[in-house]
Amino acid sequence: MAPRRIVAIGVQLHCDTVDQIPFNSKRTLLDWDIAVFLPHISDMVSYHDSYQGKVCLDEGESFRLRERCEHWRREIKLALDAGRTVICYLEELKEIFVDTGDRSYSGTGRNRKTTRLVSAYSNYECLPFSLMPINASGSAIKLSLQANTLASYWAEFGGGSRFEVTLNGSKPSSAILTKAGDQIVGGIYRTAAGGNFVALPMLDFYSENFFEDGVFNDEAGAFAGKIVHSWLALDAALRADNELTPAPQWSQQDAYSLEEEGALRATLLEAEQRLIEAQKRKEEVADALLQAGSMRALLYEKGLPLEKAIIRALITLGFEAETYKDSNSEFDVVFRSPEGRLLGEAEGKDNKPINIEKLRQLSMNIHEDFAREEVTTPAKPILFGNGFRLQIPTERDVQFTAKCIASATTSGTGLVATADLFRVAKYVADTGDADFAALCRVSLLKAAGLLSFPEVPATVEATMLIGEV
């Protein structure tokens, strides 16, 4: 018989017999026989505000965290339905707030205020059980009389186990309890499909004795060998206790089918159809979300992606904008409005400003464009620059070289930092402020040298939080 394959999610061990993947992975658990899981979300939380004294994630981090948690909830459920063993170490309950994606608005135009709606969330959302954990810690733990399957594991690791939560939801078939009060702190949850979810109190996987100069040592290797052996033994014991005989083909005939089964099969088909429709809707919304956020490319992109983001931003400001290409000419963007016609070139630099070379290219394009028979007036030249594009926008130096600025000022060419374009286009997209958009269009037409867009009205900068818990 092939050896049982083990994967650990969120747990690192000093061994090569266990596949180890991070919490933010998209792998399926169906590739392994045993999954060891830690509901640890700290690596998914890097930027946050606070609300009611707890971490409150921004919209992007909220989406990524909920997507990962939903992925593991689904994968754990699929693994259990396939008869696998999932071992989960119950760490402390981490309660946070996430952005729901919903907004409420008050006021209009420049006085418009946006209210961001948030809801409560926790690291235990990634489990397909209603465990209802409550933070409580201690080390005085015992096995219930029905928990003989856990006896071997407990003999080896019970002394080093500590509980960080008590469970007040679904009851396990075999429980791990506090010595006083018989509060549930772990146990075995069996599924009808033959899968086993084993909830265990925490172990110290990263004891200071396991490291030398920041690297796992031999003691860490010895611990890993023991814990892996205990997982394999626990899985074998669970399968022995719960081994099912595969249903013979003849037993599936209508003559042996219960009436309730037929109704449940019909309900299952309906549920599967709703799931397919929900997945399709999720993909549509995900595509729409990607498109809605595409203007952020103004902050960090170069080349064609930057050009597309510029066109989207200009359309948001009320321009008709598009790339231009024929057999003789190709321009990054040509854009027009009632205020006038403009022609732009775009350039992004990783760690330096935009130099005069691109300005020369833009000047040639203006003359080439004016030479076309249908063009009667030279277009206003605009150079869009995304210098230092890999740095945080607020920490960037001037986006254009001094020589580029001097030449643009003399020639009447506008120099636009794409991060500034993002700022004003985002405001118009969020508020629909047509008057402000018109001011931005005029600023582009009048620009000579570095362009300064109008300041975004401060009244819409403040964002309120309302928790829906």
CSV table of C-alpha atoms in Angstrom, one decimal:
chain,number,residue,atom,x,y,z
A,1,MET,CA,0.0,0.0,0.0
A,2,ALA,CA,1.3,3.5,-0.9
A,3,PRO,CA,2.3,5.6,2.1
A,4,ARG,CA,-0.2,8.1,3.3
A,5,ARG,CA,0.5,11.6,2.0
A,6,ILE,CA,0.4,14.5,4.5
A,7,VAL,CA,0.1,18.3,3.8
A,8,ALA,CA,0.5,21.0,6.5
A,9,ILE,CA,-1.2,24.4,6.0
A,10,GLY,CA,0.1,27.2,8.2
A,11,VAL,CA,2.4,24.9,10.1
A,12,GLN,CA,6.2,24.6,9.4
A,13,LEU,CA,8.1,21.4,10.3
A,14,HIS,CA,11.8,20.4,10.0
A,15,CYS,CA,11.1,17.4,7.8
A,16,ASP,CA,10.7,16.5,4.1
A,17,THR,CA,8.0,13.9,4.5
A,18,VAL,CA,5.2,16.5,4.8
A,19,ASP,CA,4.3,18.9,2.1
A,20,GLN,CA,4.0,22.4,3.6
A,21,ILE,CA,2.0,25.2,1.9
A,22,PRO,CA,1.1,28.7,3.2
A,23,PHE,CA,-2.4,29.8,4.2
A,24,ASN,CA,-2.7,32.0,1.1
A,25,SER,CA,-2.2,29.0,-1.3
A,26,LYS,CA,-4.9,27.9,-3.7
A,27,ARG,CA,-4.0,24.2,-3.6
A,28,THR,CA,-6.7,21.6,-3.2
A,29,LEU,CA,-6.6,19.2,-0.2
A,30,LEU,CA,-7.8,16.3,-2.4
A,31,ASP,CA,-4.1,15.7,-3.5
A,32,TRP,CA,-3.4,14.4,0.0
A,33,ASP,CA,-4.7,11.8,2.4
A,34,ILE,CA,-4.1,13.8,5.6
A,35,ALA,CA,-4.3,17.5,6.0
A,36,VAL,CA,-3.0,19.4,9.1
A,37,PHE,CA,-4.4,22.8,9.3
A,38,LEU,CA,-3.8,25.9,11.5
A,39,PRO,CA,-6.5,28.7,11.1
A,40,HIS,CA,-3.8,31.4,11.2
A,41,ILE,CA,-4.6,34.5,9.3
A,42,SER,CA,-2.0,37.0,10.6
A,43,ASP,CA,0.1,36.8,7.4
A,44,MET,CA,-3.0,37.9,5.4
A,45,VAL,CA,-3.3,41.1,7.5
A,46,SER,CA,-0.7,43.7,6.8
A,47,TYR,CA,-2.6,47.1,6.5
A,48,HIS,CA,-5.5,48.0,8.6
A,49,ASP,CA,-7.5,50.7,10.5
A,50,SER,CA,-9.3,50.0,13.7
A,51,TYR,CA,-13.0,49.8,14.5
A,52,GLN,CA,-14.4,49.2,18.0
A,53,GLY,CA,-10.9,48.5,19.2
A,54,LYS,CA,-10.3,45.7,16.7
A,55,VAL,CA,-8.4,45.4,13.4
A,56,CYS,CA,-10.4,46.6,10.4
A,57,LEU,CA,-9.1,45.6,7.0
A,58,ASP,CA,-9.4,47.7,3.9
A,59,GLU,CA,-11.4,46.6,0.9
A,60,GLY,CA,-8.6,44.8,-0.9
A,61,GLU,CA,-7.4,42.9,2.1
A,62,SER,CA,-10.9,42.0,3.1
A,63,PHE,CA,-11.6,40.5,-0.3
A,64,ARG,CA,-8.4,38.5,-0.3
A,65,LEU,CA,-8.9,37.2,3.3
A,66,ARG,CA,-12.5,36.2,2.7
A,67,GLU,CA,-11.5,34.5,-0.6
A,68,ARG,CA,-8.8,32.4,1.1
A,69,CYS,CA,-11.1,31.5,4.1
A,70,GLU,CA,-13.8,30.4,1.7
A,71,HIS,CA,-11.3,28.4,-0.3
A,72,TRP,CA,-10.2,26.4,2.8
A,73,ARG,CA,-13.8,26.0,4.1
A,74,ARG,CA,-14.6,24.5,0.7
A,75,GLU,CA,-11.5,22.3,0.5
A,76,ILE,CA,-11.8,21.0,4.1
A,77,LYS,CA,-15.5,20.1,3.3
A,78,LEU,CA,-14.5,18.3,0.1
A,79,ALA,CA,-11.7,16.4,1.8
A,80,LEU,CA,-14.0,15.2,4.6
A,81,ASP,CA,-16.6,14.2,2.0
A,82,ALA,CA,-13.9,12.2,0.2
A,83,GLY,CA,-13.2,10.3,3.5
A,84,ARG,CA,-9.9,12.1,4.3
A,85,THR,CA,-8.6,13.0,7.7
A,86,VAL,CA,-8.2,16.7,8.6
A,87,ILE,CA,-6.3,17.6,11.8
A,88,CYS,CA,-6.8,21.2,13.0
A,89,TYR,CA,-4.9,22.8,15.8
A,90,LEU,CA,-7.2,25.3,17.6
A,91,GLU,CA,-5.3,28.6,18.0
A,92,GLU,CA,-6.6,31.7,19.7
A,93,LEU,CA,-9.8,33.3,18.2
A,94,LYS,CA,-8.7,36.4,16.2
A,95,GLU,CA,-11.7,38.7,15.7
A,96,ILE,CA,-11.5,41.5,13.2
A,97,PHE,CA,-13.7,43.6,10.9
A,98,VAL,CA,-13.8,43.3,7.1
A,99,ASP,CA,-15.1,45.6,4.4
A,100,THR,CA,-18.4,44.2,3.1
A,101,GLY,CA,-18.0,46.1,-0.2
A,102,ASP,CA,-21.2,47.9,0.5
A,103,ARG,CA,-21.4,51.7,0.8
A,104,SER,CA,-24.0,54.3,1.8
A,105,TYR,CA,-23.9,57.9,0.6
A,106,SER,CA,-25.2,61.2,1.9
A,107,GLY,CA,-25.0,64.6,0.3
A,108,THR,CA,-24.2,65.4,-3.3
A,109,GLY,CA,-21.3,66.8,-5.4
A,110,ARG,CA,-18.5,68.1,-3.3
A,111,ASN,CA,-20.4,67.6,-0.1
A,112,ARG,CA,-20.9,63.9,-0.7
A,113,LYS,CA,-19.9,61.7,2.1
A,114,THR,CA,-19.2,58.0,1.8
A,115,THR,CA,-19.8,55.5,4.6
A,116,ARG,CA,-18.0,52.2,4.5
A,117,LEU,CA,-19.9,49.2,5.8
A,118,VAL,CA,-18.0,46.5,7.7
A,119,SER,CA,-18.9,43.2,9.4
A,120,ALA,CA,-17.3,41.0,12.0
A,121,TYR,CA,-15.0,38.2,10.9
A,122,SER,CA,-12.6,35.7,12.5
A,123,ASN,CA,-9.9,33.2,11.6
A,124,TYR,CA,-12.4,30.4,12.3
A,125,GLU,CA,-14.5,31.4,9.3
A,126,CYS,CA,-12.3,29.0,7.3
A,127,LEU,CA,-13.7,25.9,9.0
A,128,PRO,CA,-16.9,24.2,7.7
A,129,PHE,CA,-18.2,23.7,11.3
A,130,SER,CA,-20.0,26.0,13.7
A,131,LEU,CA,-17.5,25.5,16.6
A,132,MET,CA,-18.4,28.8,18.2
A,133,PRO,CA,-14.9,29.2,19.8
A,134,ILE,CA,-14.5,31.5,22.9
A,135,ASN,CA,-11.0,32.6,23.9
A,136,ALA,CA,-9.9,30.9,27.1
A,137,SER,CA,-6.5,29.4,27.8
A,138,GLY,CA,-5.0,26.7,30.0
A,139,SER,CA,-3.2,23.4,30.1
A,140,ALA,CA,-5.3,21.3,32.5
A,141,ILE,CA,-6.8,19.0,29.9
A,142,LYS,CA,-8.2,15.4,29.9
A,143,LEU,CA,-9.7,13.0,27.4
A,144,SER,CA,-13.3,12.0,27.7
A,145,LEU,CA,-14.2,8.3,28.3
A,146,GLN,CA,-15.2,8.0,24.6
A,147,ALA,CA,-11.9,9.4,23.2
A,148,ASN,CA,-9.8,6.2,23.2
A,149,THR,CA,-8.8,6.8,19.6
A,150,LEU,CA,-6.8,9.8,20.8
A,151,ALA,CA,-5.1,7.9,23.6
A,152,SER,CA,-1.8,7.2,21.7
A,153,TYR,CA,-1.5,10.8,20.5
A,154,TRP,CA,-2.3,12.1,24.0
A,155,ALA,CA,0.2,10.0,25.7
A,156,GLU,CA,2.9,11.5,23.5
A,157,PHE,CA,1.8,15.2,23.3
A,158,GLY,CA,-0.9,15.7,25.9
A,159,GLY,CA,1.6,17.1,28.4
A,160,GLY,CA,2.7,19.8,25.9
A,161,SER,CA,-0.7,20.7,24.8
A,162,ARG,CA,-2.5,23.9,25.8
A,163,PHE,CA,-6.0,25.1,24.9
A,164,GLU,CA,-6.5,28.6,23.6
A,165,VAL,CA,-10.3,28.4,23.0
A,166,THR,CA,-13.3,26.5,24.3
A,167,LEU,CA,-15.8,25.2,21.8
A,168,ASN,CA,-19.5,25.9,22.3
A,169,GLY,CA,-21.0,24.8,18.9
A,170,SER,CA,-21.1,21.4,17.3
A,171,LYS,CA,-20.4,18.5,19.7
A,172,PRO,CA,-17.7,16.0,18.8
A,173,SER,CA,-18.2,12.3,19.0
A,174,SER,CA,-15.1,12.0,21.1
A,175,ALA,CA,-14.2,15.1,23.2
A,176,ILE,CA,-11.1,16.6,24.8
A,177,LEU,CA,-12.2,18.5,27.9
A,178,THR,CA,-10.9,20.8,30.6
A,179,LYS,CA,-10.1,18.9,33.8
A,180,ALA,CA,-12.4,21.3,35.7
A,181,GLY,CA,-15.8,22.1,34.3
A,182,ASP,CA,-15.7,19.7,31.4
A,183,GLN,CA,-15.5,22.5,28.8
A,184,ILE,CA,-14.9,21.1,25.3
A,185,VAL,CA,-11.5,22.2,23.9
A,186,GLY,CA,-11.1,19.6,21.1
A,187,GLY,CA,-12.3,16.3,19.8
A,188,ILE,CA,-13.2,14.2,16.8
A,189,TYR,CA,-16.0,15.1,14.4
A,190,ARG,CA,-17.0,12.3,12.1
A,191,THR,CA,-18.8,12.7,8.8
A,192,ALA,CA,-21.3,10.4,7.1
A,193,ALA,CA,-18.9,10.0,4.2
A,194,GLY,CA,-16.2,8.5,6.5
A,195,GLY,CA,-14.1,11.6,6.9
A,196,ASN,CA,-12.7,12.7,10.2
A,197,PHE,CA,-12.1,16.2,11.5
A,198,VAL,CA,-9.8,16.2,14.5
A,199,ALA,CA,-9.7,19.4,16.5
A,200,LEU,CA,-6.7,19.5,18.8
A,201,PRO,CA,-5.4,21.9,21.5
A,202,MET,CA,-2.3,23.9,20.4
A,203,LEU,CA,1.3,22.6,20.5
A,204,ASP,CA,4.4,24.8,20.4
A,205,PHE,CA,5.6,24.1,16.9
A,206,TYR,CA,8.3,26.8,17.2
A,207,SER,CA,9.9,26.3,20.6
A,208,GLU,CA,13.1,28.2,21.1
A,209,ASN,CA,14.8,24.9,21.6
A,210,PHE,CA,14.1,24.0,17.9
A,211,PHE,CA,16.3,26.8,16.5
A,212,GLU,CA,20.0,27.6,16.3
A,213,ASP,CA,20.9,30.9,14.6
A,214,GLY,CA,17.4,31.1,13.3
A,215,VAL,CA,17.5,27.7,11.6
A,216,PHE,CA,15.7,24.5,12.6
A,217,ASN,CA,18.1,22.1,14.5
A,218,ASP,CA,18.2,18.4,15.2
A,219,GLU,CA,15.7,18.7,18.1
A,220,ALA,CA,13.2,20.3,15.7
A,221,GLY,CA,13.8,17.3,13.4
A,222,ALA,CA,13.2,14.8,16.2
A,223,PHE,CA,9.9,16.6,17.2
A,224,ALA,CA,8.8,16.6,13.5
A,225,GLY,CA,9.4,12.9,13.3
A,226,LYS,CA,7.3,12.2,16.4
A,227,ILE,CA,4.4,14.4,15.4
A,228,VAL,CA,4.2,13.0,11.9
A,229,HIS,CA,4.3,9.4,13.3
A,230,SER,CA,1.4,10.4,15.6
A,231,TRP,CA,-0.6,11.9,12.8
A,232,LEU,CA,-0.2,8.7,10.7
A,233,ALA,CA,-1.2,6.5,13.7
A,234,LEU,CA,-4.2,8.7,14.5
A,235,ASP,CA,-5.3,8.5,10.9
A,236,ALA,CA,-4.9,4.7,10.8
A,237,ALA,CA,-6.9,4.4,14.1
A,238,LEU,CA,-9.7,6.6,12.8
A,239,ARG,CA,-10.0,4.6,9.5
A,240,ALA,CA,-10.0,1.3,11.4
A,241,ASP,CA,-12.9,2.6,13.6
A,242,ASN,CA,-14.8,4.0,10.7
A,243,GLU,CA,-14.0,1.7,7.7
A,244,LEU,CA,-16.9,1.5,5.4
A,245,THR,CA,-17.7,-1.3,2.9
A,246,PRO,CA,-18.1,0.2,-0.6
A,247,ALA,CA,-21.8,-0.1,-1.7
A,248,PRO,CA,-22.3,-2.9,-4.3
A,249,GLN,CA,-23.6,-1.8,-7.6
A,250,TRP,CA,-26.8,-3.8,-7.1
A,251,SER,CA,-27.6,-1.9,-3.9
A,252,GLN,CA,-28.1,1.2,-6.0
A,253,GLN,CA,-31.1,-0.3,-7.9
A,254,ASP,CA,-34.5,1.4,-7.4
A,255,ALA,CA,-35.9,-1.6,-5.6
A,256,TYR,CA,-33.6,-0.9,-2.6
A,257,SER,CA,-34.0,2.9,-2.7
A,258,LEU,CA,-35.9,4.7,0.0
A,259,GLU,CA,-38.4,7.2,-0.9
A,260,GLU,CA,-36.6,9.9,1.2
A,261,GLU,CA,-33.5,9.3,-0.9
A,262,GLY,CA,-35.3,10.3,-4.1
A,263,ALA,CA,-36.5,13.5,-2.6
A,264,LEU,CA,-33.0,14.3,-1.2
A,265,ARG,CA,-31.4,13.5,-4.6
A,266,ALA,CA,-33.8,16.0,-6.2
A,267,THR,CA,-32.9,18.6,-3.6
A,268,LEU,CA,-29.2,17.9,-4.1
A,269,LEU,CA,-29.5,18.5,-7.8
A,270,GLU,CA,-31.2,21.8,-7.2
A,271,ALA,CA,-28.5,22.8,-4.7
A,272,GLU,CA,-25.8,21.8,-7.3
A,273,GLN,CA,-27.5,23.9,-9.9
A,274,ARG,CA,-27.7,26.9,-7.6
A,275,LEU,CA,-24.0,26.3,-6.8
A,276,ILE,CA,-23.1,26.4,-10.5
A,277,GLU,CA,-25.1,29.6,-11.0
A,278,ALA,CA,-23.5,31.1,-7.9
A,279,GLN,CA,-20.0,30.2,-9.2
A,280,LYS,CA,-20.8,31.8,-12.5
A,281,ARG,CA,-22.0,34.9,-10.8
A,282,LYS,CA,-18.9,35.0,-8.6
A,283,GLU,CA,-16.7,34.8,-11.8
A,284,GLU,CA,-18.7,37.6,-13.4
A,285,VAL,CA,-18.4,39.8,-10.3
A,286,ALA,CA,-14.7,38.9,-10.0
A,287,ASP,CA,-14.1,40.0,-13.6
A,288,ALA,CA,-16.1,43.2,-13.0
A,289,LEU,CA,-14.0,43.9,-9.8
A,290,LEU,CA,-10.8,43.4,-11.8
A,291,GLN,CA,-12.1,45.9,-14.4
A,292,ALA,CA,-13.3,48.4,-11.8
A,293,GLY,CA,-9.8,48.4,-10.1
A,294,SER,CA,-7.9,48.6,-13.4
A,295,MET,CA,-7.4,52.3,-13.0
A,296,ARG,CA,-4.9,51.6,-10.2
A,297,ALA,CA,-2.5,50.6,-12.9
A,298,LEU,CA,-1.8,54.3,-13.1
A,299,LEU,CA,0.2,53.9,-9.8
A,300,TYR,CA,2.5,51.1,-10.8
A,301,GLU,CA,2.4,50.0,-14.4
A,302,LYS,CA,4.2,50.9,-17.6
A,303,GLY,CA,3.8,50.1,-21.3
A,304,LEU,CA,0.4,49.0,-22.7
A,305,PRO,CA,-1.2,48.4,-19.3
A,306,LEU,CA,-0.4,52.0,-18.3
A,307,GLU,CA,-1.8,53.3,-21.6
A,308,LYS,CA,-5.1,51.5,-21.0
A,309,ALA,CA,-5.4,52.9,-17.5
A,310,ILE,CA,-4.7,56.4,-18.7
A,311,ILE,CA,-7.5,56.0,-21.3
A,312,ARG,CA,-9.9,54.8,-18.6
A,313,ALA,CA,-9.0,57.7,-16.4
A,314,LEU,CA,-9.4,60.3,-19.2
A,315,ILE,CA,-12.9,58.8,-20.1
A,316,THR,CA,-13.8,59.1,-16.4
A,317,LEU,CA,-12.9,62.8,-16.6
A,318,GLY,CA,-15.2,63.3,-19.6
A,319,PHE,CA,-12.9,63.0,-22.5
A,320,GLU,CA,-13.3,60.8,-25.6
A,321,ALA,CA,-10.1,58.9,-25.5
A,322,GLU,CA,-8.5,56.1,-27.5
A,323,THR,CA,-5.2,54.9,-29.0
A,324,TYR,CA,-4.6,55.8,-32.6
A,325,LYS,CA,-3.0,53.6,-35.2
A,326,ASP,CA,-3.0,53.6,-39.0
A,327,SER,CA,-0.5,52.5,-41.6
A,328,ASN,CA,1.7,55.5,-41.0
A,329,SER,CA,1.2,56.6,-37.4
A,330,GLU,CA,0.7,55.2,-33.9
A,331,PHE,CA,0.0,57.3,-30.8
A,332,ASP,CA,-0.5,56.1,-27.2
A,333,VAL,CA,-3.6,58.2,-26.7
A,334,VAL,CA,-5.7,60.8,-28.6
A,335,PHE,CA,-8.3,62.5,-26.4
A,336,ARG,CA,-10.8,65.3,-27.0
A,337,SER,CA,-13.6,67.1,-25.2
A,338,PRO,CA,-15.6,70.4,-25.9
A,339,GLU,CA,-12.6,72.2,-24.4
A,340,GLY,CA,-10.1,70.9,-27.0
A,341,ARG,CA,-8.1,68.1,-28.5
A,342,LEU,CA,-5.0,66.6,-27.0
A,343,LEU,CA,-2.4,63.9,-27.8
A,344,GLY,CA,-0.5,62.0,-25.2
A,345,GLU,CA,2.4,59.7,-24.8
A,346,ALA,CA,3.0,57.5,-21.7
A,347,GLU,CA,6.2,56.3,-20.0
A,348,GLY,CA,6.9,54.4,-16.9
A,349,LYS,CA,10.2,54.0,-15.1
A,350,ASP,CA,11.0,51.6,-12.3
A,351,ASN,CA,13.3,53.7,-10.1
A,352,LYS,CA,14.0,56.9,-11.9
A,353,PRO,CA,12.2,60.0,-13.4
A,354,ILE,CA,11.0,60.4,-17.0
A,355,ASN,CA,13.7,62.0,-19.1
A,356,ILE,CA,13.6,64.3,-22.2
A,357,GLU,CA,13.8,61.5,-24.7
A,358,LYS,CA,10.1,60.8,-24.4
A,359,LEU,CA,9.4,64.5,-24.8
A,360,ARG,CA,11.2,64.5,-28.1
A,361,GLN,CA,9.1,61.5,-29.2
A,362,LEU,CA,5.9,63.4,-28.2
A,363,SER,CA,7.0,66.5,-30.2
A,364,MET,CA,7.5,64.3,-33.3
A,365,ASN,CA,4.1,62.7,-32.8
A,366,ILE,CA,2.4,66.2,-32.6
A,367,HIS,CA,3.9,67.2,-36.0
A,368,GLU,CA,3.0,63.8,-37.5
A,369,ASP,CA,-0.5,64.1,-36.3
A,370,PHE,CA,-0.9,67.7,-37.6
A,371,ALA,CA,0.3,66.5,-41.0
A,372,ARG,CA,-2.7,64.3,-41.4
A,373,GLU,CA,-5.3,65.8,-43.8
A,374,GLU,CA,-8.2,65.6,-41.4
A,375,VAL,CA,-6.4,67.5,-38.6
A,376,THR,CA,-6.7,71.3,-38.9
A,377,THR,CA,-5.2,72.4,-35.5
A,378,PRO,CA,-2.2,71.0,-33.7
A,379,ALA,CA,-3.2,68.9,-30.7
A,380,LYS,CA,-2.2,69.9,-27.2
A,381,PRO,CA,0.8,67.7,-26.2
A,382,ILE,CA,0.7,65.8,-22.8
A,383,LEU,CA,3.4,63.5,-21.5
A,384,PHE,CA,2.1,61.1,-18.9
A,385,GLY,CA,4.8,59.9,-16.6
A,386,ASN,CA,5.0,57.1,-14.0
A,387,GLY,CA,8.5,57.6,-12.6
A,388,PHE,CA,9.7,55.6,-9.6
A,389,ARG,CA,6.7,53.4,-10.3
A,390,LEU,CA,7.7,50.6,-7.8
A,391,GLN,CA,7.7,53.0,-4.9
A,392,ILE,CA,4.8,54.1,-2.8
A,393,PRO,CA,3.4,57.2,-4.5
A,394,THR,CA,3.7,59.4,-1.4
A,395,GLU,CA,7.4,58.6,-1.2
A,396,ARG,CA,8.3,59.3,-4.8
A,397,ASP,CA,10.6,62.1,-6.0
A,398,VAL,CA,9.7,64.5,-8.9
A,399,GLN,CA,8.4,62.3,-11.7
A,400,PHE,CA,10.3,64.2,-14.5
A,401,THR,CA,13.9,65.3,-14.9
A,402,ALA,CA,14.7,69.0,-14.6
A,403,LYS,CA,15.7,69.1,-18.3
A,404,CYS,CA,12.4,67.5,-19.2
A,405,ILE,CA,10.4,70.1,-17.1
A,406,ALA,CA,12.3,73.0,-18.6
A,407,SER,CA,11.8,71.9,-22.2
A,408,ALA,CA,8.1,71.1,-21.5
A,409,THR,CA,7.5,74.6,-20.0
A,410,THR,CA,9.1,76.3,-23.0
A,411,SER,CA,7.1,74.2,-25.6
A,412,GLY,CA,3.8,74.3,-23.8
A,413,THR,CA,3.7,70.6,-23.1
A,414,GLY,CA,1.8,69.3,-20.1
A,415,LEU,CA,3.6,66.9,-17.8
A,416,VAL,CA,1.2,64.7,-15.8
A,417,ALA,CA,2.2,62.3,-13.1
A,418,THR,CA,-0.1,59.3,-13.5
A,419,ALA,CA,-0.4,59.0,-9.7
A,420,ASP,CA,-2.0,62.5,-9.7
A,421,LEU,CA,-4.3,61.5,-12.6
A,422,PHE,CA,-5.4,58.6,-10.5
A,423,ARG,CA,-6.2,60.8,-7.6
A,424,VAL,CA,-8.6,63.1,-9.5
A,425,ALA,CA,-10.1,60.3,-11.6
A,426,LYS,CA,-10.8,58.2,-8.5
A,427,TYR,CA,-12.6,61.2,-7.0
A,428,VAL,CA,-14.8,61.7,-10.1
A,429,ALA,CA,-15.5,58.0,-10.4
A,430,ASP,CA,-16.6,57.9,-6.7
A,431,THR,CA,-18.7,61.0,-6.7
A,432,GLY,CA,-19.7,61.8,-10.2
A,433,ASP,CA,-18.7,65.5,-9.7
A,434,ALA,CA,-19.0,66.8,-13.3
A,435,ASP,CA,-17.9,70.3,-12.3
A,436,PHE,CA,-14.6,69.0,-10.9
A,437,ALA,CA,-14.1,66.9,-14.0
A,438,ALA,CA,-14.5,70.0,-16.2
A,439,LEU,CA,-11.8,71.8,-14.1
A,440,CYS,CA,-9.5,68.9,-14.6
A,441,ARG,CA,-10.0,68.9,-18.4
A,442,VAL,CA,-9.2,72.7,-18.5
A,443,SER,CA,-6.1,72.1,-16.4
A,444,LEU,CA,-4.8,69.6,-19.0
A,445,LEU,CA,-5.5,72.0,-21.8
A,446,LYS,CA,-3.7,74.9,-20.1
A,447,ALA,CA,-0.7,72.9,-18.7
A,448,ALA,CA,2.8,73.9,-19.6
A,449,GLY,CA,5.4,72.0,-17.6
A,450,LEU,CA,4.4,70.2,-14.5
A,451,LEU,CA,0.6,70.0,-14.1
A,452,SER,CA,-1.1,70.5,-10.8
A,453,PHE,CA,-4.7,69.3,-10.9
A,454,PRO,CA,-7.3,71.0,-8.7
A,455,GLU,CA,-7.4,69.8,-5.1
A,456,VAL,CA,-9.9,67.1,-4.3
A,457,PRO,CA,-12.5,68.6,-2.0
A,458,ALA,CA,-11.6,67.6,1.6
A,459,THR,CA,-15.3,66.9,2.5
A,460,VAL,CA,-15.2,63.6,0.7
A,461,GLU,CA,-11.8,62.5,2.0
A,462,ALA,CA,-13.2,61.3,5.4
A,463,THR,CA,-14.7,57.9,5.4
A,464,MET,CA,-16.9,56.7,8.2
A,465,LEU,CA,-17.3,53.1,9.4
A,466,ILE,CA,-20.5,51.4,10.3
A,467,GLY,CA,-20.3,47.8,11.6
A,468,GLU,CA,-22.9,45.3,10.6
A,469,VAL,CA,-22.4,42.5,13.0
